[in-house]
Short mmCIF file of C-alpha atoms in Angstrom, two decimals:
data_model
loop_
_atom_site.label_atom_id
_atom_site.label_comp_id
_atom_site.label_asym_id
_atom_site.label_seq_id
_atom_site.Cartn_x
_atom_site.Cartn_y
_atom_site.Cartn_z
CA LYS G 269 -3.89 2.43 -0.55
CA PHE G 270 -0.06 2.43 -0.46
CA GLU G 271 2.42 5.00 0.84
CA ALA G 272 4.76 4.26 -2.10
CA VAL G 273 4.94 1.94 -5.10
CA GLU G 274 8.08 1.22 -7.12
CA PRO G 275 7.93 0.38 -10.85
CA PHE G 276 7.12 -3.23 -11.76
CA LYS G 277 10.11 -5.48 -12.29
CA GLU G 278 9.41 -8.86 -13.88
CA GLY G 279 5.75 -8.71 -12.85
CA LEU G 280 6.28 -7.59 -9.24
CA ALA G 281 6.39 -4.17 -7.57
CA VAL G 282 7.71 -3.25 -4.14
CA ILE G 283 5.08 -1.37 -2.14
CA ARG G 284 5.15 0.42 1.21
CA GLN G 285 2.16 0.23 3.53
CA ASN G 286 2.14 1.22 7.21
CA LYS G 287 5.93 1.79 7.01
CA LEU G 288 6.59 -1.83 5.94
CA THR G 289 7.34 -3.21 2.47
CA GLY G 290 5.76 -6.02 0.53
CA LEU G 291 5.25 -7.05 -3.09
CA ILE G 292 2.23 -6.88 -5.36
CA ASP G 293 1.68 -8.53 -8.73
CA THR G 294 0.33 -6.78 -11.84
CA THR G 295 -3.28 -7.33 -10.70
CA GLY G 296 -2.57 -5.38 -7.49
CA SER G 297 -2.83 -8.52 -5.33
CA PHE G 298 -0.29 -9.09 -2.58
CA PHE G 299 2.48 -11.48 -3.57
CA ILE G 300 4.21 -10.85 -0.23
CA THR G 301 2.26 -8.97 2.43
CA PRO G 302 4.02 -5.91 3.91
CA LEU G 303 6.10 -7.46 6.69
CA TYR G 304 9.63 -6.24 5.96
CA GLU G 305 11.71 -3.08 6.42
CA ASP G 306 13.03 -3.41 2.89
CA ILE G 307 12.70 -5.69 -0.15
CA THR G 308 15.00 -5.96 -3.18
CA ILE G 309 13.98 -8.04 -6.18
CA MET G 310 17.01 -9.92 -7.51
CA GLU G 311 17.33 -12.10 -10.60
CA LYS G 312 16.89 -15.43 -8.80
CA ALA G 313 15.76 -14.36 -5.33
CA ILE G 314 14.10 -11.66 -3.24
CA MET G 315 16.26 -10.11 -0.54
CA VAL G 316 14.35 -8.94 2.56
CA ARG G 317 15.30 -7.06 5.75
CA SER G 318 13.58 -7.27 9.11
CA ASN G 319 14.80 -5.97 12.48
CA GLY G 320 18.04 -4.87 10.80
CA LYS G 321 18.84 -8.38 9.55
CA SER G 322 18.78 -9.81 6.01
CA GLY G 323 17.02 -12.87 4.64
CA LEU G 324 16.26 -14.37 1.26
CA LEU G 325 13.09 -15.63 -0.42
CA SER G 326 12.79 -17.56 -3.67
CA ARG G 327 11.19 -15.79 -6.62
CA ALA G 328 8.11 -17.90 -5.74
CA GLY G 329 8.04 -16.33 -2.24
CA ILE G 330 9.42 -19.37 -0.39
CA LEU G 331 11.80 -18.63 2.50
CA PHE G 332 15.37 -19.72 1.69
CA ILE G 333 17.20 -17.85 4.46
CA PRO G 334 15.45 -16.32 7.49
CA CYS G 335 16.14 -12.68 8.46
CA LEU G 336 18.93 -13.56 10.88
CA TYR G 337 22.02 -12.49 8.94
CA ASP G 338 24.05 -9.28 8.74
CA ARG G 339 24.96 -9.68 5.08
CA ILE G 340 23.95 -11.69 2.01
CA GLU G 341 26.27 -11.99 -0.97
CA PHE G 342 25.66 -13.58 -4.35
CA LEU G 343 28.74 -15.63 -5.16
CA SER G 344 27.41 -16.86 -8.50
CA PRO G 345 24.07 -16.84 -10.31
CA SER G 346 23.04 -19.90 -8.30
CA ILE G 347 24.88 -19.58 -4.94
CA ALA G 348 24.29 -17.08 -2.10
CA ARG G 349 26.19 -16.74 1.18
CA ALA G 350 24.57 -15.32 4.32
CA THR G 351 27.00 -14.13 7.00
CA ASP G 352 26.75 -13.05 10.62
CA MET G 353 29.01 -13.08 13.69
CA SER G 354 28.35 -16.78 14.34
CA GLY G 355 29.29 -17.95 10.84
CA PHE G 356 27.85 -18.33 7.39
CA THR G 357 25.36 -20.32 5.35
CA TYR G 358 25.59 -21.18 1.65
CA VAL G 359 22.34 -21.69 -0.28
CA ASN G 360 21.68 -23.03 -3.78
CA LEU G 361 19.26 -20.50 -5.28
CA GLU G 362 17.91 -22.97 -7.83
CA SER G 363 16.92 -25.69 -5.37
CA GLY G 364 16.63 -23.65 -2.15
CA LYS G 365 18.78 -26.22 -0.37
CA ILE G 366 21.41 -25.24 2.19
CA ILE G 367 24.78 -26.35 0.86
CA TYR G 368 26.80 -25.64 3.99
CA ASN G 369 26.07 -24.03 7.37
CA SER G 370 28.94 -23.20 9.72
CA SER G 371 26.80 -21.47 12.36
CA GLY G 372 24.82 -24.51 13.50
CA ARG G 373 21.44 -22.96 12.60
#
């Protein structure tokens, strides 16, 4: 069914299907359908890549930062910064709220 499956991490596993990655839960059901080039499960978020750009989802699968940024850094356990050539965006990982956006997005 899948081209590759990584070990489960906190109830989720990264899978590869049709050259795209997604997440399944322990029942084998899709948590995130395979839409991304790459997925990394972090402590408070899920980092995703699409079309060479990075984005961030909450651990509940809610989009915090769209895949528009060149780089995402975790400045603290609750703050992430997404950066590209037009500027940067700070996000509170606990609330999902944008703290500051210099790029006008």
